[in-house]
mmCIF file with all atom_site columns, C-alpha atoms and ligand atoms in Angstrom:
data_model
loop_
_atom_site.group_PDB
_atom_site.id
_atom_site.type_symbol
_atom_site.label_atom_id
_atom_site.label_alt_id
_atom_site.label_comp_id
_atom_site.label_asym_id
_atom_site.label_entity_id
_atom_site.label_seq_id
_atom_site.pdbx_PDB_ins_code
_atom_site.Cartn_x
_atom_site.Cartn_y
_atom_site.Cartn_z
_atom_site.occupancy
_atom_site.B_iso_or_equiv
_atom_site.pdbx_formal_charge
_atom_site.auth_seq_id
_atom_site.auth_comp_id
_atom_site.auth_asym_id
_atom_site.auth_atom_id
_atom_site.pdbx_PDB_model_num
ATOM   1   C CA . MET A 1 1   ? 218.788 81.484  47.856 1.00 95.00 ? 1   MET A CA 1
ATOM   2   C CA . LEU A 1 2   ? 221.158 83.361  45.248 1.00 98.00 ? 2   LEU A CA 1
ATOM   3   C CA . LYS A 1 3   ? 223.983 85.212  47.224 1.00 98.00 ? 3   LYS A CA 1
ATOM   4   C CA . LEU A 1 4   ? 224.557 88.798  45.969 1.00 98.00 ? 4   LEU A CA 1
ATOM   5   C CA . ALA A 1 5   ? 227.382 91.116  46.336 1.00 98.00 ? 5   ALA A CA 1
ATOM   6   C CA . VAL A 1 6   ? 226.090 94.799  45.358 1.00 99.00 ? 6   VAL A CA 1
ATOM   7   C CA . PHE A 1 7   ? 228.700 97.473  44.408 1.00 98.00 ? 7   PHE A CA 1
ATOM   8   C CA . ALA A 1 8   ? 227.312 100.793 44.682 1.00 98.00 ? 8   ALA A CA 1
ATOM   9   C CA . SER A 1 9   ? 229.492 104.321 44.870 1.00 97.00 ? 9   SER A CA 1
ATOM   10  C CA . GLY A 1 10  ? 226.599 106.860 45.722 1.00 97.00 ? 10  GLY A CA 1
ATOM   11  C CA . GLY A 1 11  ? 223.083 107.156 47.002 1.00 97.00 ? 11  GLY A CA 1
ATOM   12  C CA . GLY A 1 12  ? 222.011 103.743 46.626 1.00 98.00 ? 12  GLY A CA 1
ATOM   13  C CA . THR A 1 13  ? 218.513 103.805 45.410 1.00 98.00 ? 13  THR A CA 1
ATOM   14  C CA . ASN A 1 14  ? 219.242 100.689 43.269 1.00 98.00 ? 14  ASN A CA 1
ATOM   15  C CA . LEU A 1 15  ? 220.853 99.147  45.906 1.00 98.00 ? 15  LEU A CA 1
ATOM   16  C CA . GLN A 1 16  ? 217.604 99.867  48.079 1.00 98.00 ? 16  GLN A CA 1
ATOM   17  C CA . ALA A 1 17  ? 215.317 98.669  45.392 1.00 98.00 ? 17  ALA A CA 1
ATOM   18  C CA . LEU A 1 18  ? 217.180 95.137  45.666 1.00 98.00 ? 18  LEU A CA 1
ATOM   19  C CA . ILE A 1 19  ? 216.886 95.363  49.500 1.00 98.00 ? 19  ILE A CA 1
ATOM   20  C CA . ASP A 1 20  ? 213.122 95.774  49.168 1.00 98.00 ? 20  ASP A CA 1
ATOM   21  C CA . ALA A 1 21  ? 212.869 93.063  46.640 1.00 98.00 ? 21  ALA A CA 1
ATOM   22  C CA . CYS A 1 22  ? 214.609 90.727  48.806 1.00 98.00 ? 22  CYS A CA 1
ATOM   23  C CA . ARG A 1 23  ? 212.917 91.426  51.769 1.00 97.00 ? 23  ARG A CA 1
ATOM   24  C CA . SER A 1 24  ? 209.295 91.277  50.189 1.00 98.00 ? 24  SER A CA 1
ATOM   25  C CA . LYS A 1 25  ? 210.606 88.119  48.686 1.00 97.00 ? 25  LYS A CA 1
ATOM   26  C CA . ALA A 1 26  ? 209.788 89.503  45.184 1.00 97.00 ? 26  ALA A CA 1
ATOM   27  C CA . ILE A 1 27  ? 213.241 87.839  44.074 1.00 97.00 ? 27  ILE A CA 1
ATOM   28  C CA . GLY A 1 28  ? 214.690 84.633  45.806 1.00 97.00 ? 28  GLY A CA 1
ATOM   29  C CA . ALA A 1 29  ? 218.058 86.221  46.769 1.00 98.00 ? 29  ALA A CA 1
ATOM   30  C CA . GLU A 1 30  ? 219.924 87.713  49.663 1.00 98.00 ? 30  GLU A CA 1
ATOM   31  C CA . ILE A 1 31  ? 222.152 90.642  49.767 1.00 98.00 ? 31  ILE A CA 1
ATOM   32  C CA . LYS A 1 32  ? 225.177 89.128  51.752 1.00 98.00 ? 32  LYS A CA 1
ATOM   33  C CA . ALA A 1 33  ? 227.488 92.156  51.014 1.00 98.00 ? 33  ALA A CA 1
ATOM   34  C CA . VAL A 1 34  ? 227.628 95.659  50.046 1.00 98.00 ? 34  VAL A CA 1
ATOM   35  C CA . ILE A 1 35  ? 231.002 97.293  48.472 1.00 98.00 ? 35  ILE A CA 1
ATOM   36  C CA . SER A 1 36  ? 231.738 100.741 48.072 1.00 98.00 ? 36  SER A CA 1
ATOM   37  C CA . ASN A 1 37  ? 234.826 102.811 46.621 1.00 98.00 ? 37  ASN A CA 1
ATOM   38  C CA . ASN A 1 38  ? 233.394 105.675 48.508 1.00 98.00 ? 38  ASN A CA 1
ATOM   39  C CA . SER A 1 39  ? 233.363 105.406 52.036 1.00 98.00 ? 39  SER A CA 1
ATOM   40  C CA . LYS A 1 40  ? 230.928 108.371 52.409 1.00 98.00 ? 40  LYS A CA 1
ATOM   41  C CA . ALA A 1 41  ? 228.277 106.644 49.842 1.00 98.00 ? 41  ALA A CA 1
ATOM   42  C CA . PHE A 1 42  ? 225.046 106.701 51.434 1.00 98.00 ? 42  PHE A CA 1
ATOM   43  C CA . ALA A 1 43  ? 224.482 103.044 50.134 1.00 98.00 ? 43  ALA A CA 1
ATOM   44  C CA . LEU A 1 44  ? 226.633 101.799 52.756 1.00 98.00 ? 44  LEU A CA 1
ATOM   45  C CA . GLU A 1 45  ? 224.147 103.640 55.136 1.00 98.00 ? 45  GLU A CA 1
ATOM   46  C CA . ARG A 1 46  ? 221.372 102.041 53.536 1.00 98.00 ? 46  ARG A CA 1
ATOM   47  C CA . ALA A 1 47  ? 223.020 98.524  53.829 1.00 98.00 ? 47  ALA A CA 1
ATOM   48  C CA . LYS A 1 48  ? 224.067 98.865  57.479 1.00 98.00 ? 48  LYS A CA 1
ATOM   49  C CA . LYS A 1 49  ? 220.429 99.825  58.346 1.00 98.00 ? 49  LYS A CA 1
ATOM   50  C CA . SER A 1 50  ? 219.411 96.697  56.723 1.00 98.00 ? 50  SER A CA 1
ATOM   51  C CA . GLY A 1 51  ? 221.842 94.794  58.608 1.00 98.00 ? 51  GLY A CA 1
ATOM   52  C CA . ILE A 1 52  ? 224.023 93.713  55.571 1.00 98.00 ? 52  ILE A CA 1
ATOM   53  C CA . ASP A 1 53  ? 227.807 93.707  55.970 1.00 98.00 ? 53  ASP A CA 1
ATOM   54  C CA . THR A 1 54  ? 229.411 96.837  54.298 1.00 98.00 ? 54  THR A CA 1
ATOM   55  C CA . PHE A 1 55  ? 233.259 97.141  52.944 1.00 98.00 ? 55  PHE A CA 1
ATOM   56  C CA . HIS A 1 56  ? 234.972 100.020 51.563 1.00 98.00 ? 56  HIS A CA 1
ATOM   57  C CA . ILE A 1 57  ? 237.425 99.009  49.177 1.00 98.00 ? 57  ILE A CA 1
ATOM   58  C CA . SER A 1 58  ? 239.244 101.682 46.995 1.00 98.00 ? 58  SER A CA 1
ATOM   59  C CA . LYS A 1 59  ? 242.533 102.104 45.215 1.00 97.00 ? 59  LYS A CA 1
ATOM   60  C CA . LYS A 1 60  ? 243.237 105.042 47.650 1.00 97.00 ? 60  LYS A CA 1
ATOM   61  C CA . LYS A 1 61  ? 242.839 102.825 50.629 1.00 97.00 ? 61  LYS A CA 1
ATOM   62  C CA . TYR A 1 62  ? 244.595 99.764  48.801 1.00 98.00 ? 62  TYR A CA 1
ATOM   63  C CA . PRO A 1 63  ? 247.348 101.540 46.749 1.00 97.00 ? 63  PRO A CA 1
ATOM   64  C CA . ASP A 1 64  ? 248.957 98.335  45.900 1.00 98.00 ? 64  ASP A CA 1
ATOM   65  C CA . GLU A 1 65  ? 246.837 96.899  43.053 1.00 97.00 ? 65  GLU A CA 1
ATOM   66  C CA . ASN A 1 66  ? 247.502 93.237  44.192 1.00 98.00 ? 66  ASN A CA 1
ATOM   67  C CA . LYS A 1 67  ? 246.204 93.844  47.667 1.00 98.00 ? 67  LYS A CA 1
ATOM   68  C CA . TYR A 1 68  ? 243.457 95.743  46.293 1.00 98.00 ? 68  TYR A CA 1
ATOM   69  C CA . VAL A 1 69  ? 241.963 93.351  43.867 1.00 98.00 ? 69  VAL A CA 1
ATOM   70  C CA . GLN A 1 70  ? 242.574 90.669  46.742 1.00 98.00 ? 70  GLN A CA 1
ATOM   71  C CA . ALA A 1 71  ? 240.351 92.803  49.103 1.00 98.00 ? 71  ALA A CA 1
ATOM   72  C CA . ILE A 1 72  ? 237.511 92.405  46.623 1.00 98.00 ? 72  ILE A CA 1
ATOM   73  C CA . LYS A 1 73  ? 238.159 88.592  46.106 1.00 98.00 ? 73  LYS A CA 1
ATOM   74  C CA . ASP A 1 74  ? 238.053 88.220  49.912 1.00 98.00 ? 74  ASP A CA 1
ATOM   75  C CA . VAL A 1 75  ? 234.697 89.540  50.372 1.00 98.00 ? 75  VAL A CA 1
ATOM   76  C CA . LEU A 1 76  ? 233.429 87.617  47.290 1.00 98.00 ? 76  LEU A CA 1
ATOM   77  C CA . ALA A 1 77  ? 234.927 84.545  48.475 1.00 98.00 ? 77  ALA A CA 1
ATOM   78  C CA . ARG A 1 78  ? 234.161 84.647  52.331 1.00 98.00 ? 78  ARG A CA 1
ATOM   79  C CA . TYR A 1 79  ? 230.222 85.000  51.411 1.00 98.00 ? 79  TYR A CA 1
ATOM   80  C CA . ASN A 1 80  ? 230.380 82.496  48.652 1.00 98.00 ? 80  ASN A CA 1
ATOM   81  C CA . ILE A 1 81  ? 228.773 85.202  46.186 1.00 98.00 ? 81  ILE A CA 1
ATOM   82  C CA . ASP A 1 82  ? 226.561 83.792  43.299 1.00 98.00 ? 82  ASP A CA 1
ATOM   83  C CA . LEU A 1 83  ? 226.172 87.152  41.512 1.00 98.00 ? 83  LEU A CA 1
ATOM   84  C CA . ILE A 1 84  ? 227.743 90.423  41.683 1.00 98.00 ? 84  ILE A CA 1
ATOM   85  C CA . VAL A 1 85  ? 225.541 93.412  40.791 1.00 98.00 ? 85  VAL A CA 1
ATOM   86  C CA . LEU A 1 86  ? 227.043 96.738  39.856 1.00 98.00 ? 86  LEU A CA 1
ATOM   87  C CA . ALA A 1 87  ? 224.198 99.126  41.181 1.00 98.00 ? 87  ALA A CA 1
ATOM   88  C CA . GLY A 1 88  ? 225.525 102.884 40.619 1.00 96.00 ? 88  GLY A CA 1
ATOM   89  C CA . TYR A 1 89  ? 229.273 101.519 40.534 1.00 96.00 ? 89  TYR A CA 1
ATOM   90  C CA . MET A 1 90  ? 231.387 104.195 38.794 1.00 93.00 ? 90  MET A CA 1
ATOM   91  C CA . LYS A 1 91  ? 234.496 102.075 38.803 1.00 93.00 ? 91  LYS A CA 1
ATOM   92  C CA . LEU A 1 92  ? 235.500 99.299  36.396 1.00 92.00 ? 92  LEU A CA 1
ATOM   93  C CA . LEU A 1 93  ? 236.001 96.081  38.252 1.00 96.00 ? 93  LEU A CA 1
ATOM   94  C CA . PRO A 1 94  ? 239.360 94.571  37.950 1.00 96.00 ? 94  PRO A CA 1
ATOM   95  C CA . VAL A 1 95  ? 239.958 92.207  35.181 1.00 96.00 ? 95  VAL A CA 1
ATOM   96  C CA . ASP A 1 96  ? 240.879 89.396  37.456 1.00 96.00 ? 96  ASP A CA 1
ATOM   97  C CA . ILE A 1 97  ? 237.208 89.446  39.170 1.00 97.00 ? 97  ILE A CA 1
ATOM   98  C CA . VAL A 1 98  ? 235.643 89.812  35.788 1.00 97.00 ? 98  VAL A CA 1
ATOM   99  C CA . ARG A 1 99  ? 237.404 86.867  34.338 1.00 96.00 ? 99  ARG A CA 1
ATOM   100 C CA . ASN A 1 100 ? 236.645 84.854  37.304 1.00 96.00 ? 100 ASN A CA 1
ATOM   101 C CA . TYR A 1 101 ? 232.960 85.863  37.321 1.00 96.00 ? 101 TYR A CA 1
ATOM   102 C CA . TYR A 1 102 ? 231.936 85.965  33.870 1.00 94.00 ? 102 TYR A CA 1
ATOM   103 C CA . GLY A 1 103 ? 228.548 85.492  33.459 1.00 96.00 ? 103 GLY A CA 1
ATOM   104 C CA . ARG A 1 104 ? 227.527 86.243  36.985 1.00 98.00 ? 104 ARG A CA 1
ATOM   105 C CA . ILE A 1 105 ? 228.177 89.938  37.017 1.00 98.00 ? 105 ILE A CA 1
ATOM   106 C CA . ILE A 1 106 ? 225.473 92.654  35.915 1.00 98.00 ? 106 ILE A CA 1
ATOM   107 C CA . ASN A 1 107 ? 225.497 96.179  35.764 1.00 97.00 ? 107 ASN A CA 1
ATOM   108 C CA . ILE A 1 108 ? 222.783 98.879  35.528 1.00 98.00 ? 108 ILE A CA 1
ATOM   109 C CA . HIS A 1 109 ? 223.048 101.880 33.256 1.00 97.00 ? 109 HIS A CA 1
ATOM   110 C CA . PRO A 1 110 ? 220.875 104.886 32.653 1.00 98.00 ? 110 PRO A CA 1
ATOM   111 C CA . ALA A 1 111 ? 220.348 104.692 28.896 1.00 98.00 ? 111 ALA A CA 1
ATOM   112 C CA . LEU A 1 112 ? 219.591 102.846 26.078 1.00 98.00 ? 112 LEU A CA 1
ATOM   113 C CA . LEU A 1 113 ? 222.970 100.929 25.509 1.00 97.00 ? 113 LEU A CA 1
ATOM   114 C CA . PRO A 1 114 ? 224.945 100.798 23.084 1.00 96.00 ? 114 PRO A CA 1
ATOM   115 C CA . LYS A 1 115 ? 224.124 104.314 22.985 1.00 97.00 ? 115 LYS A CA 1
ATOM   116 C CA . TYR A 1 116 ? 225.403 106.684 25.811 1.00 97.00 ? 116 TYR A CA 1
ATOM   117 C CA . GLY A 1 117 ? 227.877 104.281 27.344 1.00 95.00 ? 117 GLY A CA 1
ATOM   118 C CA . GLY A 1 118 ? 231.370 103.981 27.859 1.00 91.00 ? 118 GLY A CA 1
ATOM   119 C CA . GLU A 1 119 ? 234.018 105.977 29.857 1.00 87.00 ? 119 GLU A CA 1
ATOM   120 C CA . GLY A 1 120 ? 232.546 109.303 31.229 1.00 89.00 ? 120 GLY A CA 1
ATOM   121 C CA . MET A 1 121 ? 229.111 108.263 30.710 1.00 93.00 ? 121 MET A CA 1
ATOM   122 C CA . TYR A 1 122 ? 227.676 108.048 34.021 1.00 91.00 ? 122 TYR A CA 1
ATOM   123 C CA . GLY A 1 123 ? 224.854 109.530 36.260 1.00 90.00 ? 123 GLY A CA 1
ATOM   124 C CA . LEU A 1 124 ? 223.874 113.100 34.971 1.00 95.00 ? 124 LEU A CA 1
ATOM   125 C CA . ASN A 1 125 ? 226.358 112.969 32.154 1.00 95.00 ? 125 ASN A CA 1
ATOM   126 C CA . VAL A 1 126 ? 224.263 110.353 30.596 1.00 97.00 ? 126 VAL A CA 1
ATOM   127 C CA . HIS A 1 127 ? 221.005 112.492 30.586 1.00 98.00 ? 127 HIS A CA 1
ATOM   128 C CA . LYS A 1 128 ? 222.821 115.704 29.389 1.00 98.00 ? 128 LYS A CA 1
ATOM   129 C CA . ALA A 1 129 ? 224.222 114.018 26.443 1.00 98.00 ? 129 ALA A CA 1
ATOM   130 C CA . VAL A 1 130 ? 220.608 112.425 25.559 1.00 98.00 ? 130 VAL A CA 1
ATOM   131 C CA . LEU A 1 131 ? 218.940 115.688 25.965 1.00 98.00 ? 131 LEU A CA 1
ATOM   132 C CA . GLN A 1 132 ? 221.775 117.449 23.899 1.00 97.00 ? 132 GLN A CA 1
ATOM   133 C CA . ALA A 1 133 ? 221.248 115.052 21.115 1.00 98.00 ? 133 ALA A CA 1
ATOM   134 C CA . GLY A 1 134 ? 217.424 115.709 20.978 1.00 98.00 ? 134 GLY A CA 1
ATOM   135 C CA . GLU A 1 135 ? 216.524 112.015 21.715 1.00 98.00 ? 135 GLU A CA 1
ATOM   136 C CA . LYS A 1 136 ? 212.638 111.269 21.692 1.00 98.00 ? 136 LYS A CA 1
ATOM   137 C CA . TYR A 1 137 ? 213.366 108.137 24.182 1.00 98.00 ? 137 TYR A CA 1
ATOM   138 C CA . SER A 1 138 ? 215.861 107.411 26.827 1.00 98.00 ? 138 SER A CA 1
ATOM   139 C CA . GLY A 1 139 ? 215.523 104.600 29.369 1.00 98.00 ? 139 GLY A CA 1
ATOM   140 C CA . ALA A 1 140 ? 217.663 101.822 31.174 1.00 98.00 ? 140 ALA A CA 1
ATOM   141 C CA . THR A 1 141 ? 219.854 98.833  30.600 1.00 98.00 ? 141 THR A CA 1
ATOM   142 C CA . VAL A 1 142 ? 220.849 95.865  32.623 1.00 98.00 ? 142 VAL A CA 1
ATOM   143 C CA . HIS A 1 143 ? 223.357 93.960  30.878 1.00 98.00 ? 143 HIS A CA 1
ATOM   144 C CA . MET A 1 144 ? 226.316 91.263  31.791 1.00 98.00 ? 144 MET A CA 1
ATOM   145 C CA . VAL A 1 145 ? 229.665 92.805  32.526 1.00 97.00 ? 145 VAL A CA 1
ATOM   146 C CA . ASP A 1 146 ? 232.655 92.300  30.319 1.00 93.00 ? 146 ASP A CA 1
ATOM   147 C CA . GLU A 1 147 ? 236.160 94.090  30.709 1.00 90.00 ? 147 GLU A CA 1
ATOM   148 C CA . ARG A 1 148 ? 234.744 97.421  28.912 1.00 88.00 ? 148 ARG A CA 1
ATOM   149 C CA . TYR A 1 149 ? 232.563 99.982  30.440 1.00 87.00 ? 149 TYR A CA 1
ATOM   150 C CA . ASP A 1 150 ? 228.984 99.465  29.689 1.00 91.00 ? 150 ASP A CA 1
ATOM   151 C CA . HIS A 1 151 ? 229.698 96.669  27.454 1.00 90.00 ? 151 HIS A CA 1
ATOM   152 C CA . GLY A 1 152 ? 228.593 93.090  27.266 1.00 94.00 ? 152 GLY A CA 1
ATOM   153 C CA . PRO A 1 153 ? 225.269 91.368  26.487 1.00 96.00 ? 153 PRO A CA 1
ATOM   154 C CA . ILE A 1 154 ? 222.084 93.091  27.278 1.00 98.00 ? 154 ILE A CA 1
ATOM   155 C CA . LEU A 1 155 ? 219.547 91.240  29.633 1.00 98.00 ? 155 LEU A CA 1
ATOM   156 C CA . ILE A 1 156 ? 216.655 93.743  30.166 1.00 98.00 ? 156 ILE A CA 1
ATOM   157 C CA . GLN A 1 157 ? 216.084 97.247  28.396 1.00 98.00 ? 157 GLN A CA 1
ATOM   158 C CA . ARG A 1 158 ? 212.995 99.533  29.142 1.00 98.00 ? 158 ARG A CA 1
ATOM   159 C CA . ARG A 1 159 ? 212.579 102.844 27.593 1.00 98.00 ? 159 ARG A CA 1
ATOM   160 C CA . VAL A 1 160 ? 210.868 106.187 29.030 1.00 98.00 ? 160 VAL A CA 1
ATOM   161 C CA . PRO A 1 161 ? 210.100 109.155 26.971 1.00 98.00 ? 161 PRO A CA 1
ATOM   162 C CA . VAL A 1 162 ? 212.125 112.342 26.795 1.00 98.00 ? 162 VAL A CA 1
ATOM   163 C CA . LEU A 1 163 ? 209.638 115.357 27.464 1.00 98.00 ? 163 LEU A CA 1
ATOM   164 C CA . THR A 1 164 ? 210.399 118.710 25.928 1.00 96.00 ? 164 THR A CA 1
ATOM   165 C CA . ASN A 1 165 ? 210.919 120.537 29.254 1.00 96.00 ? 165 ASN A CA 1
ATOM   166 C CA . ASP A 1 166 ? 212.959 117.686 30.518 1.00 98.00 ? 166 ASP A CA 1
ATOM   167 C CA . THR A 1 167 ? 216.321 118.667 32.476 1.00 98.00 ? 167 THR A CA 1
ATOM   168 C CA . PRO A 1 168 ? 218.887 116.332 33.061 1.00 98.00 ? 168 PRO A CA 1
ATOM   169 C CA . GLU A 1 169 ? 217.476 115.736 36.597 1.00 98.00 ? 169 GLU A CA 1
ATOM   170 C CA . THR A 1 170 ? 213.912 115.065 35.581 1.00 98.00 ? 170 THR A CA 1
ATOM   171 C CA . LEU A 1 171 ? 214.963 112.684 33.123 1.00 98.00 ? 171 LEU A CA 1
ATOM   172 C CA . ALA A 1 172 ? 217.237 110.951 35.579 1.00 98.00 ? 172 ALA A CA 1
ATOM   173 C CA . ALA A 1 173 ? 214.298 110.610 37.849 1.00 98.00 ? 173 ALA A CA 1
ATOM   174 C CA . ARG A 1 174 ? 212.129 109.114 35.356 1.00 98.00 ? 174 ARG A CA 1
ATOM   175 C CA . VAL A 1 175 ? 214.726 106.825 34.165 1.00 98.00 ? 175 VAL A CA 1
ATOM   176 C CA . LEU A 1 176 ? 215.614 105.819 38.050 1.00 98.00 ? 176 LEU A CA 1
ATOM   177 C CA . GLU A 1 177 ? 211.843 104.647 38.345 1.00 98.00 ? 177 GLU A CA 1
ATOM   178 C CA . VAL A 1 178 ? 212.361 101.950 35.498 1.00 98.00 ? 178 VAL A CA 1
ATOM   179 C CA . GLU A 1 179 ? 215.827 101.227 36.963 1.00 98.00 ? 179 GLU A CA 1
ATOM   180 C CA . HIS A 1 180 ? 214.238 100.187 40.253 1.00 98.00 ? 180 HIS A CA 1
ATOM   181 C CA . LYS A 1 181 ? 211.965 97.727  38.510 1.00 98.00 ? 181 LYS A CA 1
ATOM   182 C CA . ILE A 1 182 ? 214.365 96.126  35.992 1.00 98.00 ? 182 ILE A CA 1
ATOM   183 C CA . LEU A 1 183 ? 217.045 95.507  38.500 1.00 98.00 ? 183 LEU A CA 1
ATOM   184 C CA . PRO A 1 184 ? 215.356 93.333  40.796 1.00 98.00 ? 184 PRO A CA 1
ATOM   185 C CA . MET A 1 185 ? 213.705 91.747  37.458 1.00 98.00 ? 185 MET A CA 1
ATOM   186 C CA . ALA A 1 186 ? 217.174 90.802  36.068 1.00 98.00 ? 186 ALA A CA 1
ATOM   187 C CA . VAL A 1 187 ? 218.445 89.445  39.393 1.00 98.00 ? 187 VAL A CA 1
ATOM   188 C CA . SER A 1 188 ? 215.442 87.063  39.363 1.00 97.00 ? 188 SER A CA 1
ATOM   189 C CA . LEU A 1 189 ? 216.752 85.627  35.788 1.00 97.00 ? 189 LEU A CA 1
ATOM   190 C CA . PHE A 1 190 ? 219.720 84.108  37.606 1.00 97.00 ? 190 PHE A CA 1
ATOM   191 C CA . LYS A 1 191 ? 219.644 80.710  39.371 1.00 90.00 ? 191 LYS A CA 1
ATOM   192 C CA . LYS A 1 192 ? 222.118 79.387  41.966 1.00 83.00 ? 192 LYS A CA 1
HETATM 193 C C1 . LIG B 2 .   ? 221.977 105.181 38.493 1.00 64.16 ? 1   LIG B C1 1
HETATM 194 O O1 . LIG B 2 .   ? 221.186 105.833 37.482 1.00 64.16 ? 1   LIG B O1 1
HETATM 195 C C2 . LIG B 2 .   ? 222.677 104.178 37.621 1.00 64.16 ? 1   LIG B C2 1
HETATM 196 O O2 . LIG B 2 .   ? 222.125 103.744 36.575 1.00 64.16 ? 1   LIG B O2 1
HETATM 197 C C3 . LIG B 2 .   ? 223.889 105.037 37.353 1.00 64.16 ? 1   LIG B C3 1
HETATM 198 O O3 . LIG B 2 .   ? 224.096 105.514 38.572 1.00 64.16 ? 1   LIG B O3 1
HETATM 199 C C4 . LIG B 2 .   ? 222.992 105.929 39.108 1.00 64.16 ? 1   LIG B C4 1
HETATM 200 C C5 . LIG B 2 .   ? 223.233 105.608 40.557 1.00 64.16 ? 1   LIG B C5 1
HETATM 201 O O4 . LIG B 2 .   ? 222.052 105.642 41.540 1.00 64.16 ? 1   LIG B O4 1
HETATM 202 N N1 . LIG B 2 .   ? 225.259 104.191 36.891 1.00 64.16 ? 1   LIG B N1 1
HETATM 203 C C6 . LIG B 2 .   ? 225.947 104.458 36.096 1.00 64.16 ? 1   LIG B C6 1
HETATM 204 O O5 . LIG B 2 .   ? 225.889 105.550 35.218 1.00 64.16 ? 1   LIG B O5 1
HETATM 205 C C7 . LIG B 2 .   ? 226.967 103.475 35.518 1.00 64.16 ? 1   LIG B C7 1
HETATM 206 N N2 . LIG B 2 .   ? 227.581 103.744 34.410 1.00 64.16 ? 1   LIG B N2 1
HETATM 207 P P1 . LIG B 2 .   ? 221.692 105.059 42.753 1.00 64.16 ? 1   LIG B P1 1
HETATM 208 O O6 . LIG B 2 .   ? 222.956 105.228 43.371 1.00 64.16 ? 1   LIG B O6 1
HETATM 209 O O7 . LIG B 2 .   ? 220.743 105.986 43.218 1.00 64.16 ? 1   LIG B O7 1
HETATM 210 O O8 . LIG B 2 .   ? 221.482 103.577 42.637 1.00 64.16 ? 1   LIG B O8 1
#
C-alpha cells in the first residue's frame, strides 16, 4: 500500500475523493495523515470522520521557520509517507521538503496549466480569470510539485467546456467533478 499524506486548506472534496477511492480499493493506497494550515478546514473533519490522523501546522502556530518545517517533516517521517498529495492546499510547501520528496509530491490545480496558475491563482480566482479571458475550455491538472506555485511536469489533464452563462461558481463545480476523477487516477500512477 502506498502511504499518503494529504495537505488541504479548505472544504476537502478532493480529499474525500481520495478517501473514497482508498476505501473502495479503486487505488492501492492509504491516507495516513491529513495536514492543514487552517484549523477550521472542513477537510480535517472529513479526515477525522474516516479515522485518519489530522495535524494543524501553520506558520502562525509555529512562528519559528525551523520548527514549522520540522513539524511537517516529523509527520511525514512518523508515517513513512511515500507520496504527498496537495489537494486544495493554498500554501507553498517548504523548499526543504520539496527537495527531500522531489518526484513524490503532486498537486491538483483547477485549470489547464500552464495557463491560469501561479501565485494568487487559486480557488474562484482561477475561474474568474478563465471567464474574463473568454476561454472556450477550462479543466483540471495534476502535476509534480517543484519549488514554484503550480509549476512542474504535468501528469494528467482533463478539460471541460466553458458555457456561455457560466459563473465562477458553476465553472468551479464542473471542474471539481473532473478533479475528483483525475486525482485518484494520478495517485494510482505511483508505486511504493
Ligand atoms: C480545488 O478546486 C483545487 O483544485 C483548488 O482548490 C480547490 C479545493 O477544493 N486548488 C488550488 O487552487 C491550488 N492552486 P476542495 O477543498 O474541495 O478539494
